[in-house]
């Protein structure tokens, strides 16, 4: 097991390296940040000085080499725009995004699995059909539209919940968290629901199809023949088998919630990382974009690692091979 | 034989139907038989003959849209066909146990053996986990599993097919049921393992007085195991009697055909030293939703007449030997082997 984890971490360095190369070259190809940074009326001398101070006067491979050398020491460079370390800029906004993603995922899982089980057990009942119809809506309605509708109904018409911002937060070890205040929760609810809707639909459909498949298996019939209660057959025999694919999808979807909640964060003016990424791309703030994507890759690697460990815990047939890949 | 004793199970004119959009399909049609304590009844037939569905009907496990449409099932005198779902559940795995065909599929792959055994005991008895575990350990030992304590902690994939079927049998034995329904439990196993398991099942049932219904398509298995045999075709029992009666003096042309198509019946070489090619029953087993009227075997039968367009009555040819046929074969035509 420790060998497996170690291997995984070493592998992830390869991914990080390739990723940084691609993003670095990609952003370089999009345009010259100097055009945006420096006053258009500046003299050629000023331009050259600015370029030199940011290291942009060097050829690409030199710039990348410097970046790499610094990155080895944990320094991903300063933001061109803000002049502060790019990583710090991102990490500062991480808690806001993270708590949004966690709450959204919890909503999706805690509602999605029971609803999916129900729809799978009673596919012909009207409740089962209603759940499936709802999940199709959740699947196909665009996030931005749902977000706007949520604001319109719950913030504008009913006035129950605030439409934007993060509300008051409480500090824990220097990290501000809105989950600890009632006002924070009120602010969190709408964006979290907005983000959860798609994932919820996904989990419902996944759980339903898994349940329907499992119900046809001999082990379910055998469990029934043993005289087990329905609750035990469904809650243990079926659920434990269908959790395996669900865990995988939940892991990947959680990663995408953290990394790419850009639309929802923009609509609800949630001060998370998504907004930062968007701004950085339009301003060609390369260090921030590179650092952001490297962070995202790291998150994905970590999530996948956790998924694999969970997999092994759920499915006794899976053995984590340290020696083989 | 224990035929004189009060039978454990009496199935009387059982009919199980599946009602679909395009009409009803009768999977089990007017089936009657009984099993005595300690007796082994072989239920023989091709795929789709309704033999498994008969087993599931007795267990109350017919999934909708299927339902028991008529008839009665009595276990030790108690009528089962009108039990509530809760009463069925209490009965299953306790008084009636079932073993399935494929041991690779019947055990839940993600639960340990002990979990799957202990839950079977605790579904029916208020007993501590530890006590249930002891019972599980004993049951494993009884079906010949070495170091049962260790096996209890294993997952199904760590055991071989034969081992897994033994575990399934041990699960069936856990609550000392009155009746075990075994649905082709040895079909998926090696021949040597098959023989061992057959022998063990026979011994265990004889010792404990458990009635056993052995569902199979394999006449060779029935010959060595069963006290009595029911031959099913297209949902009906076409012939039943003691194993000797049915296998040595088959009365129904279908039984005859089945016997002829077993490889063992064709092994005598002719003068040139060649064995004969296997004989087959002409035609195919009919699909249940397009059965011919009257005797379902009619289109494939060599002894067919106009009379066969009626459903044949049960004819008692000898004490206990019953066939549903207008033109039963004379006893002299029995198989010589």
XYZ file of C-alpha atoms in Angstrom:
662
model
C 0.000 0.000 0.000
C 2.608 2.669 0.919
C 4.543 1.591 -2.157
C 1.425 2.097 -4.248
C 0.947 5.601 -2.896
C 4.606 6.466 -3.415
C 4.463 5.292 -7.023
C 1.392 7.344 -7.604
C 3.039 10.483 -6.263
C 6.119 9.961 -8.440
C 3.908 9.436 -11.471
C 2.060 12.632 -10.724
C 5.301 14.608 -11.081
C 5.484 13.512 -14.705
C 1.943 14.716 -15.257
C 2.714 18.029 -13.584
C 5.800 18.523 -15.763
C 3.991 17.868 -19.034
C 1.063 19.980 -17.948
C 3.267 22.958 -17.071
C 5.022 22.710 -20.443
C 1.754 22.683 -22.366
C 0.152 25.526 -20.447
C 3.303 27.622 -20.535
C 3.592 27.300 -24.291
C -0.157 27.713 -24.740
C -0.403 30.992 -22.895
C 2.766 32.220 -24.644
C 1.128 31.506 -27.984
C -2.076 33.399 -27.154
C -0.460 36.773 -26.933
C 2.033 39.064 -25.316
C 0.979 40.109 -21.826
C 3.027 43.296 -22.221
C 0.446 44.638 -24.663
C -2.108 44.522 -21.890
C 0.129 45.447 -19.013
C 1.914 48.494 -20.310
C 0.286 51.755 -21.252
C -0.044 51.832 -25.059
C 1.574 55.265 -25.087
C 4.728 54.047 -23.375
C 8.020 54.388 -25.183
C 9.915 51.439 -26.596
C 12.411 51.933 -23.771
C 9.713 51.557 -21.133
C 8.425 48.476 -22.909
C 11.865 46.912 -22.936
C 12.376 47.687 -19.260
C 9.020 46.178 -18.314
C 9.757 43.117 -20.438
C 13.132 42.686 -18.800
C 11.724 43.055 -15.298
C 9.195 40.295 -15.968
C 11.694 38.149 -17.817
C 9.632 38.362 -20.991
C 12.566 39.525 -23.116
C 14.051 36.042 -23.060
C 13.196 33.279 -25.542
C 10.479 30.869 -24.474
C 12.785 28.045 -23.503
C 14.797 30.291 -21.231
C 11.636 31.595 -19.615
C 10.427 28.028 -19.096
C 13.784 26.948 -17.731
C 13.710 29.748 -15.173
C 10.142 28.872 -14.248
C 11.075 25.242 -13.805
C 14.093 26.034 -11.679
C 11.963 28.251 -9.442
C 9.142 25.739 -9.353
C 11.530 23.129 -7.982
C 11.972 25.417 -5.017
C 8.229 25.809 -4.661
C 8.057 29.245 -6.258
C 5.599 29.388 -9.126
C 6.333 33.029 -9.889
C 4.584 36.319 -9.199
C 1.399 37.412 -10.866
C 2.112 39.898 -13.679
C -0.922 41.903 -12.667
C -0.928 41.804 -8.892
C 2.786 41.441 -8.328
C 2.292 38.907 -5.525
C 3.052 35.160 -5.605
C 0.577 33.456 -7.958
C 0.136 30.423 -5.744
C -0.719 32.572 -2.730
C -3.296 34.405 -4.787
C -5.003 31.125 -5.642
C -4.730 29.465 -2.249
C -6.289 32.549 -0.692
C -9.454 31.822 -2.663
C -9.316 28.072 -2.276
C -11.451 27.760 0.904
C -14.393 29.574 -0.692
C -14.371 27.272 -3.692
C -13.691 24.204 -1.628
C -16.611 24.674 0.726
C -18.916 25.379 -2.175
C -17.787 22.185 -3.888
C -18.064 20.080 -0.735
C -21.597 21.247 0.029
C -22.694 20.774 -3.586
C -21.243 17.268 -3.694
C -22.835 16.368 -0.373
C -26.235 17.495 -1.648
C -25.731 15.467 -4.815
C -24.641 12.297 -3.026
C -27.004 12.401 -0.067
C -30.021 13.044 -2.266
C -28.862 11.266 -5.399
C -28.184 7.805 -4.002
C -31.521 7.386 -2.175
C -33.473 8.831 -5.095
C -31.589 6.660 -7.562
C -32.168 3.565 -5.437
C -35.856 4.334 -5.259
C -36.095 4.897 -8.999
C -34.185 1.667 -9.580
C -36.350 -0.379 -7.231
C -39.643 1.025 -8.486
C -38.976 1.902 -12.107
C -42.654 1.755 -13.058
C -44.098 3.705 -10.152
C -45.024 7.323 -10.766
C -42.463 8.442 -8.175
C -39.744 6.522 -10.004
C -40.760 8.071 -13.285
C -40.929 11.550 -11.738
C -37.404 11.172 -10.361
C -36.107 10.168 -13.776
C -37.939 12.999 -15.523
C -36.462 15.425 -12.996
C -32.995 14.068 -13.572
C -33.331 14.633 -17.309
C -34.122 18.278 -16.611
C -31.208 18.562 -14.217
C -29.012 17.004 -16.850
C -29.986 19.169 -19.745
C -30.770 22.612 -18.355
C -27.707 24.839 -18.670
C -26.108 25.775 -15.368
C -26.138 29.509 -15.986
C -29.873 29.488 -16.730
C -30.683 27.466 -13.627
C -28.502 29.830 -11.616
C -30.365 32.862 -12.895
C -33.709 31.181 -12.229
C -32.663 30.341 -8.681
C -31.731 33.956 -8.090
C -34.969 35.155 -9.620
C -37.173 32.876 -7.566
C -35.436 32.618 -4.220
C -33.637 35.958 -4.049
C -35.803 38.351 -6.070
C -39.361 37.013 -5.883
C -39.414 35.276 -2.526
C -36.537 37.141 -0.984
C -35.567 34.158 1.130
C -31.898 33.929 0.274
C -29.233 36.413 -0.769
C -28.295 36.476 -4.434
C -24.578 37.033 -4.274
C -21.414 37.129 -2.233
C -20.161 34.952 0.519
C -21.719 36.540 3.598
C -20.013 36.587 6.945
C -17.317 34.042 7.621
C -15.665 32.682 10.700
C -11.912 32.267 10.923
C -10.419 28.929 11.819
C -6.619 28.835 11.927
C -6.507 31.844 9.627
C -8.847 30.318 7.069
C -12.187 32.044 6.661
C -15.098 29.635 6.397
C -18.730 30.515 5.768
C -19.981 27.116 6.840
C -19.645 28.213 10.457
C -22.092 31.089 10.323
C -25.809 31.062 9.609
C -25.371 33.967 7.235
C -22.633 32.063 5.419
C -24.950 29.111 4.953
C -27.679 31.373 3.586
C -25.252 32.681 0.991
C -23.929 29.241 0.201
C -27.233 27.505 -0.385
C -28.169 28.875 -3.813
C -24.807 28.478 -5.547
C -24.370 25.040 -3.979
C -27.809 23.961 -5.203
C -26.984 25.326 -8.628
C -23.766 23.326 -8.786
C -25.346 20.231 -7.248
C -28.186 19.921 -9.742
C -26.164 18.412 -12.566
C -24.157 16.118 -10.294
C -27.351 15.066 -8.547
C -28.912 14.039 -11.832
C -25.777 12.168 -12.781
C -25.719 10.243 -9.502
C -29.435 9.462 -9.699
C -29.056 7.961 -13.148
C -25.914 6.068 -12.216
C -27.474 4.662 -9.045
C -30.674 3.730 -10.827
C -29.019 1.832 -13.636
C -26.648 0.139 -11.176
C -29.567 -0.882 -8.985
C -31.582 -2.268 -11.869
C -28.601 -4.263 -13.026
C -27.792 -5.561 -9.557
C -31.376 -6.644 -8.936
C -31.098 -9.113 -11.799
C -27.987 -10.712 -10.353
C -28.113 -14.148 -8.806
C -26.634 -12.890 -5.559
C -29.701 -10.733 -5.028
C -32.004 -13.644 -5.710
C -29.914 -15.802 -3.408
C -30.059 -13.123 -0.702
C -33.850 -13.124 -1.072
C -33.907 -16.909 -0.933
C -32.037 -16.673 2.366
C -35.024 -14.790 3.747
C -33.223 -11.493 4.283
C -35.337 -8.385 4.747
C -35.714 -6.034 1.830
C -33.816 -3.367 3.711
C -30.824 -5.658 4.071
C -30.923 -6.877 0.475
C -31.020 -3.334 -0.891
C -29.021 -1.541 1.784
C -26.168 -4.025 1.953
C -26.153 -6.448 -0.965
C -27.168 -4.048 -3.704
C -25.760 -0.794 -2.369
C -22.287 -2.105 -1.673
C -21.987 -3.359 -5.227
C -23.225 -0.228 -6.942
C -21.109 2.115 -4.809
C -18.012 1.069 -6.720
C -18.780 2.916 -9.981
C -20.439 5.749 -8.066
C -17.288 6.435 -6.078
C -15.278 6.819 -9.269
C -17.676 9.279 -10.797
C -18.127 11.228 -7.585
C -14.350 11.586 -7.338
C -13.928 12.935 -10.836
C -16.955 15.182 -10.542
C -15.670 16.550 -7.274
C -12.458 17.506 -9.028
C -14.353 19.318 -11.724
C -16.470 21.095 -9.104
C -13.359 22.486 -7.459
C -11.573 23.383 -10.640
C -14.269 24.530 -13.007
C -17.182 26.070 -11.140
C -16.476 29.216 -13.099
C -20.019 29.834 -14.319
C -21.710 29.456 -10.967
C -19.053 31.480 -9.190
C -19.517 34.291 -11.691
C -23.322 34.314 -11.460
C -23.393 34.345 -7.679
C -20.296 36.565 -7.398
C -18.738 33.878 -5.221
C -15.163 34.924 -4.472
C -13.628 31.583 -5.437
C -10.867 30.408 -7.719
C -12.990 30.138 -10.842
C -13.412 33.868 -11.111
C -9.679 34.341 -10.635
C -8.880 31.926 -13.449
C -11.198 33.698 -15.830
C -9.664 37.087 -15.090
C -6.146 35.740 -15.353
C -6.779 34.244 -18.767
C -8.200 37.445 -20.199
C -5.265 39.394 -18.783
C -2.722 36.813 -19.988
C -1.447 36.540 -16.432
C 0.613 33.488 -17.228
C 2.039 32.665 -13.778
C -1.454 32.555 -12.282
C -2.865 30.413 -15.088
C 0.050 27.993 -14.913
C -0.064 27.795 -11.127
C -3.827 27.324 -11.197
C -3.727 24.458 -13.623
C -0.846 22.815 -11.791
C -2.872 23.017 -8.620
C -5.855 21.493 -10.416
C -3.739 18.645 -11.712
C -2.464 18.017 -8.205
C -6.023 17.974 -6.909
C -7.070 15.479 -9.545
C -4.119 13.251 -8.768
C -5.016 13.349 -5.081
C -8.683 12.673 -5.728
C -7.859 9.753 -7.973
C -5.595 8.375 -5.306
C -8.400 8.594 -2.754
C -10.806 6.977 -5.230
C -8.404 4.096 -5.753
C -8.024 3.598 -2.025
C -11.798 3.663 -1.574
C -12.125 1.240 -4.438
C -9.874 -1.218 -2.704
C -11.832 -0.752 0.497
C -15.159 -1.368 -1.262
C -14.222 -4.127 -3.649
C -12.196 -6.976 -2.197
C -11.271 -8.135 -5.696
C -9.243 -4.989 -6.287
C -5.748 -5.230 -4.978
C -3.491 -2.209 -5.095
C -0.370 -3.496 -6.740
C 2.743 -1.714 -5.600
C 5.030 -3.537 -7.991
C 2.908 -3.423 -11.099
C 1.269 -0.309 -12.453
C -37.894 -44.987 0.696
C -39.936 -42.824 2.951
C -43.021 -42.514 0.792
C -45.202 -43.815 3.607
C -44.370 -40.967 5.945
C -46.268 -37.688 5.891
C -44.806 -35.770 2.967
C -42.776 -32.636 3.681
C -44.069 -30.854 0.632
C -47.228 -31.359 -1.367
C -47.634 -29.377 -4.562
C -51.121 -29.679 -5.943
C -52.166 -28.456 -9.407
C -49.737 -25.535 -9.206
C -49.992 -23.050 -12.057
C -47.649 -20.078 -12.414
C -48.395 -17.465 -15.029
C -46.654 -14.444 -16.459
C -49.137 -11.854 -17.600
C -47.594 -9.539 -20.164
C -48.862 -7.092 -22.726
C -49.249 -9.818 -25.300
C -51.257 -12.177 -23.158
C -50.364 -14.639 -20.449
C -47.623 -17.232 -20.566
C -48.055 -20.282 -18.402
C -44.627 -21.267 -17.147
C -45.840 -23.925 -14.719
C -49.011 -25.699 -15.773
C -51.050 -27.868 -13.441
C -48.066 -29.404 -11.667
C -48.587 -31.843 -8.795
C -46.033 -33.801 -6.826
C -44.950 -34.452 -3.277
C -41.664 -34.985 -1.485
C -41.227 -36.998 1.709
C -38.713 -36.235 4.461
C -35.246 -37.406 3.465
C -36.422 -38.098 -0.060
C -34.670 -36.774 -3.157
C -36.944 -35.769 -6.000
C -35.331 -35.181 -9.388
C -37.062 -32.529 -11.457
C -35.843 -33.079 -14.996
C -36.384 -31.041 -18.125
C -34.815 -28.930 -20.824
C -34.202 -25.200 -20.443
C -37.521 -23.410 -20.386
C -39.496 -26.442 -19.309
C -40.588 -24.642 -16.167
C -38.506 -26.633 -13.731
C -36.711 -23.628 -12.227
C -39.946 -21.658 -12.132
C -41.527 -24.503 -10.187
C -38.711 -24.114 -7.665
C -39.146 -20.353 -7.433
C -42.907 -20.780 -7.023
C -42.394 -23.049 -4.040
C -40.070 -20.427 -2.583
C -42.497 -17.564 -3.222
C -39.861 -15.876 -5.344
C -41.726 -15.454 -8.622
C -41.007 -11.898 -9.713
C -43.830 -9.792 -11.130
C -45.428 -9.896 -13.648
C -45.320 -13.581 -12.764
C -47.718 -14.953 -10.175
C -49.027 -18.196 -8.798
C -52.360 -18.362 -10.580
C -53.787 -21.540 -9.121
C -53.034 -24.578 -7.056
C -51.723 -25.149 -3.588
C -48.313 -25.635 -2.003
C -48.338 -27.254 1.419
C -45.235 -27.503 3.564
C -45.772 -29.931 6.442
C -49.487 -29.365 6.100
C -49.258 -25.561 6.039
C -50.691 -23.837 2.992
C -48.119 -21.467 1.458
C -49.779 -20.022 -1.617
C -51.733 -17.412 0.356
C -48.938 -16.282 2.690
C -48.174 -12.582 3.071
C -44.827 -11.240 1.887
C -43.627 -11.118 5.484
C -44.587 -14.721 6.151
C -42.866 -15.833 2.951
C -39.721 -14.028 3.992
C -39.753 -15.724 7.384
C -40.101 -19.076 5.658
C -37.413 -18.628 3.027
C -33.945 -19.580 4.107
C -35.413 -21.020 7.287
C -37.843 -23.836 6.370
C -37.137 -23.857 2.618
C -33.680 -23.129 1.276
C -32.486 -22.854 -2.278
C -29.169 -23.438 -3.992
C -28.552 -21.908 -7.399
C -26.811 -23.055 -10.491
C -23.777 -20.837 -10.766
C -21.682 -20.611 -7.606
C -19.679 -17.785 -9.186
C -22.772 -15.603 -9.188
C -24.742 -16.537 -6.101
C -22.406 -15.249 -3.441
C -22.178 -11.499 -3.165
C -18.688 -10.593 -4.410
C -18.139 -7.692 -2.015
C -19.206 -9.362 1.233
C -17.156 -11.796 3.254
C -18.346 -15.372 3.673
C -19.013 -14.867 7.373
C -21.190 -11.810 6.689
C -23.243 -13.751 4.204
C -23.646 -16.705 6.537
C -24.280 -14.851 9.768
C -26.973 -12.702 8.180
C -28.791 -15.856 7.104
C -28.965 -17.117 10.656
C -29.840 -13.758 12.154
C -32.604 -13.116 9.649
C -34.532 -15.928 11.322
C -33.309 -16.258 14.880
C -32.539 -13.835 17.686
C -29.009 -14.916 18.341
C -25.696 -13.158 18.870
C -23.240 -12.674 16.033
C -20.764 -14.928 17.753
C -23.229 -17.756 18.166
C -24.273 -17.383 14.526
C -20.632 -17.502 13.564
C -20.194 -20.774 15.412
C -23.126 -22.208 13.488
C -21.624 -20.980 10.224
C -18.316 -22.580 11.089
C -20.040 -25.900 11.853
C -21.996 -25.758 8.614
C -18.837 -25.194 6.590
C -17.185 -28.117 8.302
C -20.202 -30.319 7.563
C -19.984 -29.683 3.811
C -16.331 -30.658 3.863
C -14.561 -27.328 3.781
C -11.119 -27.543 5.386
C -10.166 -24.945 8.028
C -13.618 -23.353 8.041
C -12.613 -20.662 10.503
C -10.174 -19.270 7.977
C -12.609 -19.590 5.067
C -15.161 -17.561 6.993
C -12.928 -14.534 6.688
C -12.429 -14.991 2.940
C -14.213 -13.220 0.126
C -15.953 -15.333 -2.514
C -13.346 -14.591 -5.198
C -10.682 -16.208 -3.037
C -12.454 -19.570 -3.254
C -12.747 -22.001 -6.156
C -16.062 -22.762 -7.837
C -16.509 -26.030 -5.971
C -15.675 -24.326 -2.682
C -18.177 -21.576 -3.379
C -20.921 -24.079 -4.124
C -20.109 -25.816 -0.865
C -20.456 -22.470 0.883
C -23.841 -21.965 -0.799
C -24.879 -25.434 0.337
C -23.655 -24.681 3.852
C -25.779 -21.513 3.792
C -28.786 -23.562 2.727
C -28.172 -26.004 5.588
C -27.644 -23.292 8.223
C -31.166 -23.203 9.592
C -31.808 -26.944 9.168
C -34.612 -26.469 6.622
C -37.371 -28.990 5.941
C -36.840 -28.660 2.217
C -33.934 -27.714 -0.015
C -34.478 -26.815 -3.637
C -31.285 -27.264 -5.614
C -31.431 -25.679 -9.055
C -28.743 -27.445 -11.124
C -26.151 -26.796 -8.441
C -23.489 -28.993 -9.987
C -23.840 -28.034 -13.636
C -21.116 -25.408 -13.474
C -18.627 -27.656 -11.692
C -15.964 -30.162 -12.694
C -17.202 -33.726 -12.923
C -15.120 -34.910 -9.963
C -16.324 -32.069 -7.750
C -19.842 -32.705 -9.029
C -19.720 -36.316 -7.833
C -18.399 -35.300 -4.402
C -21.068 -32.684 -3.918
C -23.841 -34.997 -5.077
C -22.741 -37.607 -2.608
C -22.446 -35.130 0.239
C -25.843 -33.581 -0.417
C -27.449 -36.998 -0.499
C -25.862 -37.996 2.795
C -26.668 -34.706 4.511
C -30.321 -34.839 3.496
C -30.737 -38.475 4.446
C -29.184 -37.860 7.847
C -31.215 -34.792 8.683
C -34.459 -35.915 7.053
C -34.434 -32.885 4.790
C -36.478 -33.271 1.650
C -34.540 -32.363 -1.477
C -35.776 -31.254 -4.865
C -32.963 -31.544 -7.368
C -33.637 -29.585 -10.535
C -31.498 -30.717 -13.442
C -31.382 -31.498 -17.136
C -28.894 -34.278 -16.551
C -30.458 -37.730 -16.363
C -27.171 -39.277 -15.279
C -27.214 -37.132 -12.141
C -30.812 -38.082 -11.429
C -30.064 -41.787 -11.890
C -27.457 -41.716 -9.149
C -29.148 -39.346 -6.767
C -32.928 -39.247 -6.867
C -35.477 -41.558 -5.290
C -38.204 -40.315 -7.558
C -38.224 -38.374 -10.804
C -40.570 -35.847 -12.399
C -39.995 -35.125 -16.081
C -41.179 -31.675 -17.167
C -41.942 -30.503 -20.663
C -43.294 -27.054 -21.541
C -44.505 -26.359 -18.016
C -46.195 -29.702 -17.406
C -45.025 -32.818 -15.656
C -45.279 -35.412 -18.404
C -44.109 -38.361 -16.363
C -43.329 -39.141 -12.764
C -42.451 -42.204 -10.817
C -39.629 -43.859 -8.962
C -36.229 -43.401 -10.552
C -36.189 -47.043 -11.644
C -39.647 -46.801 -13.181
C -38.969 -43.650 -15.136
C -35.467 -44.451 -16.317
C -35.888 -48.158 -17.001
C -39.442 -48.276 -18.288
C -40.164 -44.785 -19.590
C -43.770 -44.382 -20.647
C -43.812 -40.934 -22.204
C -42.206 -40.590 -25.648
C -40.438 -37.442 -24.431
C -38.755 -39.283 -21.558
C -37.738 -41.971 -24.023
C -36.265 -39.307 -26.291
C -34.346 -37.730 -23.411
C -32.904 -41.093 -22.426
C -31.908 -41.852 -25.995
C -30.105 -38.577 -26.366
C -27.840 -39.101 -23.362
C -24.379 -40.145 -24.500
C -24.338 -43.151 -22.165
C -27.248 -44.785 -24.022
C -25.290 -44.835 -27.258
C -21.901 -46.129 -26.271
C -22.312 -49.800 -27.266
C -20.187 -50.212 -30.395
C -21.618 -52.117 -33.371
C -19.858 -55.052 -35.125
C -17.455 -52.699 -36.896
C -16.435 -51.243 -33.556
C -18.055 -47.887 -34.200
C -20.309 -46.263 -31.701
C -23.580 -44.947 -32.996
C -24.169 -41.260 -33.513
C -26.170 -39.637 -30.750
C -29.885 -39.797 -31.288
C -31.799 -36.577 -30.947
C -35.387 -35.600 -30.379
C -36.467 -34.027 -33.685
C -37.455 -30.381 -33.534
C -36.914 -27.811 -30.832
C -38.385 -27.270 -27.407
C -41.297 -24.899 -28.041
C -41.350 -21.348 -26.790
C -43.877 -20.994 -23.990
C -45.879 -18.289 -25.714
C -46.614 -20.375 -28.782
C -47.408 -23.771 -27.357
C -49.498 -26.118 -29.458
C -52.915 -26.957 -28.040
C -53.267 -30.282 -26.322
C -50.061 -32.205 -25.673
C -47.179 -29.754 -26.071
C -44.849 -32.507 -27.240
C -47.206 -33.384 -30.109
C -45.207 -31.776 -32.977
C -42.053 -33.686 -32.045
C -43.659 -36.979 -31.126
C -43.483 -40.157 -33.206
C -46.609 -41.635 -31.648
C -48.812 -38.646 -32.313
C -52.490 -39.079 -33.261
C -55.540 -36.832 -33.539
C -56.298 -37.605 -29.917
C -53.209 -35.609 -28.886
C -54.936 -32.328 -29.675
C -56.627 -32.728 -26.301
C -54.625 -32.253 -23.105
C -53.787 -35.827 -22.102
C -54.932 -36.968 -18.657
C -52.587 -38.443 -16.093
C -52.500 -42.205 -16.516
C -51.248 -44.431 -13.736
C -49.264 -47.207 -15.375
C -47.963 -48.832 -12.235
C -48.260 -47.833 -8.569
C -46.643 -44.393 -8.344
C -45.758 -44.295 -12.045
C -47.822 -41.667 -13.825
C -47.588 -40.334 -17.378
C -49.557 -37.686 -19.205
C -49.903 -39.389 -22.549
C -52.592 -40.988 -24.700
C -50.104 -43.420 -26.168
C -47.710 -44.468 -23.413
C -44.896 -46.724 -24.459
C -45.247 -50.369 -23.485
C -43.082 -51.243 -20.503
C -41.015 -53.693 -22.586
C -39.379 -50.837 -24.439
C -37.347 -49.832 -21.416
C -33.754 -48.788 -21.880
C -31.218 -51.579 -21.565
C -27.934 -50.540 -20.168
